[in-house]
Coordinates of C-alpha atoms in Angstrom, one line a residue:
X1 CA -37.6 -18.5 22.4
X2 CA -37.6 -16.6 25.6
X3 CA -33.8 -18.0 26.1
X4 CA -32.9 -15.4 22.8
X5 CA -34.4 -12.2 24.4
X6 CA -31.7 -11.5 26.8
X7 CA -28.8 -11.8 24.3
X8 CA -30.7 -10.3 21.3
X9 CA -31.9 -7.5 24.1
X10 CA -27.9 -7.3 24.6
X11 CA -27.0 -7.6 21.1
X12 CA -29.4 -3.9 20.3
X13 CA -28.0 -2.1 23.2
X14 CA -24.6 -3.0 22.5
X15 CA -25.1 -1.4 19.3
X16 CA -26.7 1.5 20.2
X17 CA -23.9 2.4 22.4
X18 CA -21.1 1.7 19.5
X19 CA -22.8 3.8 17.2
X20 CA -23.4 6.0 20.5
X21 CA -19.5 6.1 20.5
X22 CA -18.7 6.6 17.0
X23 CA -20.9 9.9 17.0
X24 CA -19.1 10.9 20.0
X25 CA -15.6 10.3 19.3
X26 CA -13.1 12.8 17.8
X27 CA -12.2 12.5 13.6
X28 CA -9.0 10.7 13.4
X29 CA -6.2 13.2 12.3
X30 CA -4.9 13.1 8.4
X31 CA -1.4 13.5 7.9
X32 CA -1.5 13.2 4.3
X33 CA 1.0 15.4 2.4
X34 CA -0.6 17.7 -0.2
X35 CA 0.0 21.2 0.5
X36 CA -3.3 22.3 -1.6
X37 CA -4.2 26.0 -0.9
X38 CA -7.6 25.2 0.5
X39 CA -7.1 22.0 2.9
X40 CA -7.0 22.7 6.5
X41 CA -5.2 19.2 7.5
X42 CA -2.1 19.2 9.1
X43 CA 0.1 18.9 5.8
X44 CA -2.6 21.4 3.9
X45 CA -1.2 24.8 3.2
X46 CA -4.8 27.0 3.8
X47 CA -2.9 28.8 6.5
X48 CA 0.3 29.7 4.4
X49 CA -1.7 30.8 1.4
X50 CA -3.9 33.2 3.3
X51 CA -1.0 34.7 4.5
X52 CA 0.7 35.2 1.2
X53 CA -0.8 38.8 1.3
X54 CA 1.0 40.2 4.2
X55 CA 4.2 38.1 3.5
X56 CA 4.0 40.1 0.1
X57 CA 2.6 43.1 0.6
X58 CA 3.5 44.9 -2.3
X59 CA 2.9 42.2 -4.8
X60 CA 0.0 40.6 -6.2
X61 CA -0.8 37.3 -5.1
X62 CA -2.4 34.5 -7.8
X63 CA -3.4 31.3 -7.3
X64 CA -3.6 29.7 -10.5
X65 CA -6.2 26.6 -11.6
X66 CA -4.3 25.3 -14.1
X67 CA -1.0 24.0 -15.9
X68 CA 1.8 26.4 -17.3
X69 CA 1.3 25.1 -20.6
X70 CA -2.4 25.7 -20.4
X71 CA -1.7 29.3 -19.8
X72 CA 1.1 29.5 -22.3
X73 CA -0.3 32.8 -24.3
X74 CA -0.8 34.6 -20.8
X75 CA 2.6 33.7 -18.6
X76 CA 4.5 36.7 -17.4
X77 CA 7.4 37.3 -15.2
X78 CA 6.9 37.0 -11.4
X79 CA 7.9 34.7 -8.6
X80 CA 6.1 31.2 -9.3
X81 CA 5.9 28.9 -5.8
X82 CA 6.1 25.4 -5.7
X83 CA 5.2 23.0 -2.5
X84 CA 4.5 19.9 -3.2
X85 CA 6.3 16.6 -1.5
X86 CA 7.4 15.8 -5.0
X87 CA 8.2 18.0 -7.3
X88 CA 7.5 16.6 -11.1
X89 CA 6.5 18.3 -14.0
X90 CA 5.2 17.3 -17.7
X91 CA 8.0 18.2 -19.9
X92 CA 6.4 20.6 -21.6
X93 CA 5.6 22.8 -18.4
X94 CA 9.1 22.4 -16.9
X95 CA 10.8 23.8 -20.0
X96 CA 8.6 26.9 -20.1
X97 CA 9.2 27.4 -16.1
X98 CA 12.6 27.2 -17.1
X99 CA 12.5 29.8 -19.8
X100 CA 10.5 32.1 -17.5
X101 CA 13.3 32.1 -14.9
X102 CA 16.0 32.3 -17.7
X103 CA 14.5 36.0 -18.6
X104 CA 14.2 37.1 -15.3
X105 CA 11.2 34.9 -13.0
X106 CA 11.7 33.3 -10.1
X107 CA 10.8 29.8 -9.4
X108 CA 10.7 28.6 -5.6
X109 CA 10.1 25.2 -4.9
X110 CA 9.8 23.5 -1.9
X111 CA 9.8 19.7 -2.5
X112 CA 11.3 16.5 -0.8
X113 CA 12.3 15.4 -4.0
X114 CA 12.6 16.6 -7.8
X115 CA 12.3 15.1 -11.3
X116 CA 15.8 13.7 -12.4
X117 CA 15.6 16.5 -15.7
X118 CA 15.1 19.0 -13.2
X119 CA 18.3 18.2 -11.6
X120 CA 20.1 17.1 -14.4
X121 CA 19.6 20.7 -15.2
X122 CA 20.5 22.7 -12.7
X123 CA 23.2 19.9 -11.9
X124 CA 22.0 19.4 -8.4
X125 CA 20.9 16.3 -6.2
X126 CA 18.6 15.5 -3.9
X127 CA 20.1 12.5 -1.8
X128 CA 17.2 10.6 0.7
X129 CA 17.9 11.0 4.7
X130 CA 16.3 9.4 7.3
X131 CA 15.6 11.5 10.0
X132 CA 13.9 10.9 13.3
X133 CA 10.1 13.1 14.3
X134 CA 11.9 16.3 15.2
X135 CA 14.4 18.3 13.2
X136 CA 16.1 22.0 13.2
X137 CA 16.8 24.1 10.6
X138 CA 18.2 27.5 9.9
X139 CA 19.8 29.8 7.6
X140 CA 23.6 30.3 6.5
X141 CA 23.4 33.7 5.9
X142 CA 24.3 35.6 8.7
X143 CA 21.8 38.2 8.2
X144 CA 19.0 35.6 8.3
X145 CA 20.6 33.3 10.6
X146 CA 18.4 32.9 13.9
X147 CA 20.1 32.6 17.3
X148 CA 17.8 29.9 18.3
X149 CA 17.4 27.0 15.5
X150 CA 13.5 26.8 14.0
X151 CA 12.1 23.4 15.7
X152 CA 10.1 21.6 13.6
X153 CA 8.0 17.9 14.6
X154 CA 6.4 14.7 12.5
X155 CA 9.1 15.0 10.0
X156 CA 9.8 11.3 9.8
X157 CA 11.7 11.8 5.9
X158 CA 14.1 14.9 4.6
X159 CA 16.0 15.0 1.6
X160 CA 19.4 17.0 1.2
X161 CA 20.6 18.8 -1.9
X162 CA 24.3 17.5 -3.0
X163 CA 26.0 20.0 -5.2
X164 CA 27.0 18.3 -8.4
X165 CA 31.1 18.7 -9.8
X166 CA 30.8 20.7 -13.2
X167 CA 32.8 23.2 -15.0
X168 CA 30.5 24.2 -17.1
X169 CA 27.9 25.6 -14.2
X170 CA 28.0 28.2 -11.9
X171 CA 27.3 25.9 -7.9
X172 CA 24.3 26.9 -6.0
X173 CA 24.2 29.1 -3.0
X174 CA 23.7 27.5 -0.3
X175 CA 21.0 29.0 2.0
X176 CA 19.9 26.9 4.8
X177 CA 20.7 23.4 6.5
X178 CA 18.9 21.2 8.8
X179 CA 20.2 19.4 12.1
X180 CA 18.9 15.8 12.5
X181 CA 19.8 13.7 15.6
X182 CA 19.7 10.3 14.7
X183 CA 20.5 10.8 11.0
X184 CA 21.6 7.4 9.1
X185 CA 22.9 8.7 5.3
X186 CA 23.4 5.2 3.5
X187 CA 24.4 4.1 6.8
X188 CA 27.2 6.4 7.1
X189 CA 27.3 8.2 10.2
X190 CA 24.7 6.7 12.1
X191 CA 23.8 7.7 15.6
X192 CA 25.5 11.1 15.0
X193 CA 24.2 14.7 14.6
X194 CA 25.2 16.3 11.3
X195 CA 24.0 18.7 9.0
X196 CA 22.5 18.7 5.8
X197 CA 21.8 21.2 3.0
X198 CA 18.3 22.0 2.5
X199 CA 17.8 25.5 1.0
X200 CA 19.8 26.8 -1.8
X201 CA 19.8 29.4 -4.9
X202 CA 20.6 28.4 -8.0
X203 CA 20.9 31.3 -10.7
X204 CA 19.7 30.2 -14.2
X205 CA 19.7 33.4 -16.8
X206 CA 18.1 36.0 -15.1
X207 CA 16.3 34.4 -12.4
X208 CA 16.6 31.9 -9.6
X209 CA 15.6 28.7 -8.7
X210 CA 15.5 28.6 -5.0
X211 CA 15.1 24.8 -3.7
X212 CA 13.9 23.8 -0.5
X213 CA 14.0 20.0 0.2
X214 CA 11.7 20.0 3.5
X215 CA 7.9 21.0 2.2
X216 CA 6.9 20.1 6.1
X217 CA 7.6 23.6 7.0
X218 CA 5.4 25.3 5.0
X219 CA 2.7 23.2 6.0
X220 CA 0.0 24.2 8.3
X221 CA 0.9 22.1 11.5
X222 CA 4.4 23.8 11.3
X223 CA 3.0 27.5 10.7
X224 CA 0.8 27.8 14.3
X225 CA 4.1 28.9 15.8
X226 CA 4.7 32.0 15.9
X227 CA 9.0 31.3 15.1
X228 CA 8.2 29.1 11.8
X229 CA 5.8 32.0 10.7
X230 CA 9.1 34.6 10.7
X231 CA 11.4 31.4 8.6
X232 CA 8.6 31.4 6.2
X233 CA 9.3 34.9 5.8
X234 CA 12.7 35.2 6.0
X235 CA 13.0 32.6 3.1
X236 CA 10.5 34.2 0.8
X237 CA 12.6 37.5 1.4
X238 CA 14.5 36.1 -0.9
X239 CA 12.3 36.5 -3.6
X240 CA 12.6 39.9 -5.6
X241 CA 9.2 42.3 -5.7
X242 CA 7.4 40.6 -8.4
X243 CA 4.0 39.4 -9.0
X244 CA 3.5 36.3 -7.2
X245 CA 2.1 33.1 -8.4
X246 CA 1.6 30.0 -6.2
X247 CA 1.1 27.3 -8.7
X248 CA -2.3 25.4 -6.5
X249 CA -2.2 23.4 -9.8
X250 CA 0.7 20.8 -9.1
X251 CA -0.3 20.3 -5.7
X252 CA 0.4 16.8 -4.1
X253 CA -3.4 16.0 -4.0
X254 CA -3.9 16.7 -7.2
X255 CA -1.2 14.9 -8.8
X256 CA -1.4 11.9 -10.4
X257 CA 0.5 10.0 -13.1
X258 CA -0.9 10.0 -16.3
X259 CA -1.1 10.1 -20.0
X260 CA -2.0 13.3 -22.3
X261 CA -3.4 13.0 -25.6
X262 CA -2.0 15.6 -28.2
X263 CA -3.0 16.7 -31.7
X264 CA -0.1 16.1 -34.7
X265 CA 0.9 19.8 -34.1
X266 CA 1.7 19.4 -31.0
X267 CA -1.2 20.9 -29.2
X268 CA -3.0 19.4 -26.0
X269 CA -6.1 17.4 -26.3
X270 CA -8.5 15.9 -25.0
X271 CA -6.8 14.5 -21.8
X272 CA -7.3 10.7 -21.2
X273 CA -6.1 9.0 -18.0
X274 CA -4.9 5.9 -17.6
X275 CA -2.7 4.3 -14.4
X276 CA 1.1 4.0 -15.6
X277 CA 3.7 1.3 -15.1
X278 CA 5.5 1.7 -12.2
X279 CA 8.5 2.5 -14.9
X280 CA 6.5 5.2 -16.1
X281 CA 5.4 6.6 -13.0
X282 CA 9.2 8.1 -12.5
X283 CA 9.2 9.4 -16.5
X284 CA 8.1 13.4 -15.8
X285 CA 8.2 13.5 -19.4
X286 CA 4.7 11.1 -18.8
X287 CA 3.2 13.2 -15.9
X288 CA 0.4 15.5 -15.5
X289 CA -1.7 16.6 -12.8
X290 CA -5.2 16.0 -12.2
X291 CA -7.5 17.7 -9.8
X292 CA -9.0 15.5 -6.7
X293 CA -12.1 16.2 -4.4
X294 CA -10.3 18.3 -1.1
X295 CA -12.2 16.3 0.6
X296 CA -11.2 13.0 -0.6
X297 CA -8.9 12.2 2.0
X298 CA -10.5 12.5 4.9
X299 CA -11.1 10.1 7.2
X300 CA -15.0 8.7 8.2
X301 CA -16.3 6.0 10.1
X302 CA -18.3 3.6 9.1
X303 CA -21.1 4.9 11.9
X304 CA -20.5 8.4 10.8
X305 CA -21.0 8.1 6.8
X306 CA -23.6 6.2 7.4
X307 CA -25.6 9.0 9.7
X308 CA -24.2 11.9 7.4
X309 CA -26.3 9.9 4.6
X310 CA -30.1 10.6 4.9
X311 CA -31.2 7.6 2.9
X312 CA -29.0 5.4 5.4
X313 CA -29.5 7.0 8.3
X314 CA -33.2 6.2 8.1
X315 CA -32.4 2.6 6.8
X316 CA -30.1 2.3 10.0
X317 CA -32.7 4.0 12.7
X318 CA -35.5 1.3 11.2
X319 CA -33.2 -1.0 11.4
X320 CA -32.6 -0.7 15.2
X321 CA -36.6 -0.4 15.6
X322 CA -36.8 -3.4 13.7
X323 CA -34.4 -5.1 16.0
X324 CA -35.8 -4.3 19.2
X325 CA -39.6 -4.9 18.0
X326 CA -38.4 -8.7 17.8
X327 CA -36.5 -8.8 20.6
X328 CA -40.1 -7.5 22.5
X329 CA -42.5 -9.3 20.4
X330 CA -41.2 -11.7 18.0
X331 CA -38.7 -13.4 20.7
X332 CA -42.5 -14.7 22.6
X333 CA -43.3 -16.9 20.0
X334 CA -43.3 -21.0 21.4
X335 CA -41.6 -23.4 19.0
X336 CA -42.3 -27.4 19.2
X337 CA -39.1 -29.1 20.4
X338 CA -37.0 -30.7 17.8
X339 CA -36.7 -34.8 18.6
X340 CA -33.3 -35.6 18.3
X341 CA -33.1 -38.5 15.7
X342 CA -29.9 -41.0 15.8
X343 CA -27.8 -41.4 12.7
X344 CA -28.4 -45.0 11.0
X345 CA -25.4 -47.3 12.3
X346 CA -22.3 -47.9 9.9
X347 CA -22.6 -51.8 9.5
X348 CA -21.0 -51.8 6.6
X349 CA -17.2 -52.7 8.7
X350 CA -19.0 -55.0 11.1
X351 CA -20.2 -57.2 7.8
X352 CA -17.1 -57.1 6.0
X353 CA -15.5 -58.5 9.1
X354 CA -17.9 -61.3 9.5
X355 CA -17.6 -62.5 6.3
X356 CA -13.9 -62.6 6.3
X357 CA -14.4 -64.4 9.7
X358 CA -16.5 -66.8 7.5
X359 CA -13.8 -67.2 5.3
X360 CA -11.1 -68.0 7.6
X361 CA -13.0 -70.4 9.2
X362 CA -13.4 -72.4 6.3
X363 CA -9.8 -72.9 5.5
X364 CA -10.4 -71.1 2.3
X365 CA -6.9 -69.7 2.1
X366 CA -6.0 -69.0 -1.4
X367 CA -9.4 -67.6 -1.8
X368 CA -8.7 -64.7 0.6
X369 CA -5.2 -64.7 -1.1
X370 CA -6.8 -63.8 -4.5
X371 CA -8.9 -61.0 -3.0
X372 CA -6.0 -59.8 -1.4
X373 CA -4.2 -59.4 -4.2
X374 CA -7.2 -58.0 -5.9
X375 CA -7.8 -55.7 -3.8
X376 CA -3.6 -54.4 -3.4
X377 CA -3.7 -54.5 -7.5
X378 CA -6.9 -51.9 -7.5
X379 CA -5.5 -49.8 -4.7
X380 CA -1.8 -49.4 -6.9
X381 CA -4.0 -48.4 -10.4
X382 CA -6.3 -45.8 -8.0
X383 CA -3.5 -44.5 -5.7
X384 CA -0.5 -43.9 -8.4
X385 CA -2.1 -44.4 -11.8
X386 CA -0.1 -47.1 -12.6
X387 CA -1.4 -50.1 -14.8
X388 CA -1.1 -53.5 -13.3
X389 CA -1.6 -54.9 -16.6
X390 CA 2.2 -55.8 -17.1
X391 CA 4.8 -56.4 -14.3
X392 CA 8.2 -55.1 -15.7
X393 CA 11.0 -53.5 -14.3
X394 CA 10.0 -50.0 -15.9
X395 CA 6.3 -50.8 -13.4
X396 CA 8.9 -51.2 -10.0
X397 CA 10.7 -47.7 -10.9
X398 CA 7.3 -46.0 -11.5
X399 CA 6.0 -47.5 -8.3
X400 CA 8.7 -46.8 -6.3
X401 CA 9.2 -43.2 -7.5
X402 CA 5.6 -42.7 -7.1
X403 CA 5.2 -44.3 -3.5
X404 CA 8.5 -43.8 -2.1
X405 CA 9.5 -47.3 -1.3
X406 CA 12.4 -49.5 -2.4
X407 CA 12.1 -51.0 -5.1
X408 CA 13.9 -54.1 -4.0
X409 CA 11.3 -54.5 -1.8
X410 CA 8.9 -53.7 -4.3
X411 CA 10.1 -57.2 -6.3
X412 CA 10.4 -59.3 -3.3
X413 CA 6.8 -58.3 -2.8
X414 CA 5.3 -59.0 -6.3
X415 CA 7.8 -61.9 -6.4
X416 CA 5.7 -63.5 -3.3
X417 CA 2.4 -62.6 -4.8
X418 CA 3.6 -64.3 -7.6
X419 CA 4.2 -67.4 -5.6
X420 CA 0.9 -67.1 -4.3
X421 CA -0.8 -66.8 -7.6
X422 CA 0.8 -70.4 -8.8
X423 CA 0.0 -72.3 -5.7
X424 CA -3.0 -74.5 -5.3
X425 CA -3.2 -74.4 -1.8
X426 CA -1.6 -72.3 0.8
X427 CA -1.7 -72.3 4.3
X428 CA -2.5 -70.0 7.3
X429 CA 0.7 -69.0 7.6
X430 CA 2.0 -68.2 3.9
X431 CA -1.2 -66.0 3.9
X432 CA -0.7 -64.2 6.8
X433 CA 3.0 -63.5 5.4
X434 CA 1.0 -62.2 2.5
X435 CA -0.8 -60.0 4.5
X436 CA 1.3 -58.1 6.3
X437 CA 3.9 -58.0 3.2
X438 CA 1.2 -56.1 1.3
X439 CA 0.1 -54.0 4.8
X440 CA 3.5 -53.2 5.2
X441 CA 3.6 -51.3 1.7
X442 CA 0.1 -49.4 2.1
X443 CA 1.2 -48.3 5.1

């Protein structure tokens, strides 16, 4: 065994250093989109949520734990915040946000996409646009507009607001566009620069409902700089001194499709969760949020959940010992050396051979015929699954469906075995005819 040390020595050290390695190396970043008030990831919104304070410094700031309808009894007017990458509500919470901006709240919501009833009500759309990493957006007003565009990075999706043709609502102010290079609309304009509508007011009773299609920039990779910190704040300057709520509820991470029991008068129950079809999961009317472990997401090596784990940390660590005790002790051990024993010689070919030698040599032709044709007969019944029992024309189409060959040749064949079969006596020749007839078709 002393030939096993040096690769089982190997073997241990190699995994020391990989595990070694894992400790060492840096956490993977997360760019998953869920804009939750506590996640510090990239697309977390920790950062914009402490600062709600001093970007409203006369307001009160609450972050709420749970759905509109929930807190029905205690809703009051005051600017209710939105960022999500989708925006969909249970139909029973979007009517009430809609009848809290009707008498006088504000609802801002910044979302790549909304639920059709959402737009079917305020008769706007929000059209997909591919975009490449880096875009630049601004305002329209000329009060907010910045000299210098706001640069932001990794936004690899964007959605633009359309405004919709109806006489019967007022259009929405248009706020803010972004600037994509590379931009490909329904493969309209591709390769050019254009821009696209991403931030507009839409009055609804008293109140507004200001949209904002690109949720990246509220997101804490784009608020380190200093210039997307002041567009934060120019865009909530929109928003009139009123208490402000920043709905933490319909976060991205903590929404999931599901189903909601209710009780015959229309109260909520006991929820119950179960996966929708996919044609549900696009019915708002169907969806509800759930809350998900912050944590959830984030990425861990194998190495480093198991070290983080006490139970398997130790398990792993005595593992290792375990590993290198053999390799030091076990390995020593002298084993007896195996003979090598020779496999028992197929004579089964090398006897079938002498006896048809045996044959032959005795001018037994017809003899070898009939076993012939024994033998083709069996091998038609075991390969196709055809009987042999009657020769017909309805057994050549089978066969030759079944095989593949023609079926004229198929007669001429049986037609000669047929010969065969009525002769007394054959000679060498007529059975090697035979054979290779019948070799012919196997083959």
């Amino acid at each position: 065994m002393k030939k096993y040390s040096a690769p089982l020595l190997f073997f241990g050290i190699a995994i020391t250093l990989l595990v070694l390695l894992q400790m060492s190396s840096p956490r993977p970043i997360d760019w998953t989109e869920n804009y939750y008030a506590q996640d510090k990831r990239p697309y977390g919104a920790k950062v914009l949520v402490d600062m709600l304070p001093s970007l409203f410094p006369k307001q009160k700031v609450n972050i709420p734990q749970t759905s509109l309808y929930k807190r029905r009894k205690q809703l009051k007017q005051g600017n209710y915040i939105f960022v999500n990458k989708n925006f969909f509500l249970r139909r029973s919470d979007l009517h009430l946000l809609l009848d809290l901006v009707y008498k006088g709240s504000n609802a801002f919501i910044a979302a790549s996409s909304l639920s059709r009833e959402l737009e079917d009500t305020l008769d706007i759309e929000s059209k997909y646009v591919w975009a490449a990493s880096d875009v630049k957006i601004n305002f329209t007003d000329p009060k907010m507009r910045s000299s210098r565009s706001f640069d932001y990075t990794h936004i690899n999706y964007l959605y633009g607001i359309l405004r919709e043709d109806s006489a019967t609502s007022i259009p929405p102010v248009q706020l803010g566009t972004v600037e994509i290079s590379d931009i490909d609309i329904r493969n309209k304009n591709a390769g050019k620069s254009k821009a696209a509508t991403n931030f507009v007011a839409i009055p609804w009773g008293k109140g507004y409902f200001f949209i904002h299609t690109m949720p990246q920039a509220f997101s804490n990779y784009n608020m380190i700089h200093p210039e997307n910190v002041a567009y934060i704040a120019k865009a909530f300057s929109y928003l009139p001194e009123q208490e402000v709520f920043w709905e933490d509820f319909y976060t991205e991470d903590t929404y999931a499709s599901t189903y909601v029991s209710r009780t015959e008068d229309g109260e909520a129950g006991e929820e119950s969760y179960e996966t929708p079809t996919e044609e549900d999961r696009w019915d708002d009317s169907k969806m509800t949020p759930i809350r998900k472990n912050e944590e959830q997401g984030e990425s861990q090596s194998m190495f480093r959940f198991l070290l983080s784990e006490p139970p398997l940390k130790w398990a792993f660590y005595l593992t290792l010992l375990s590993l290198v005790l053999f390799v030091f002790f076990e390995a020593k051990r002298r084993q007896r050396i195996v003979p090598i024993i020779k496999p028992l010689a197929n004579t089964t070919l090398e006897f079938t051979e002498t006896i048809g030698r045996l044959y032959f040599q005795h001018q037994d032709h017809k003899n070898i015929a009939e076993k012939k044709i024994t033998y083709f007969l069996e091998y038609i019944r075991t390969r196709y699954y055809l009987s042999t029992h009657q020769i017909d024309d309805e057994f050549y189409v089978s066969l030759a469906r079944k095989s593949g060959y023609d079926k004229e040749e198929i007669i001429l064949l049986f037609r000669y075995i047929q010969y065969i079969q009525k002769q007394g006596i054959i000679t060498e020749e007529q059975l090697l005819d035979l054979n290779r007839r019948i070799q012919n078709f196997i083959k």
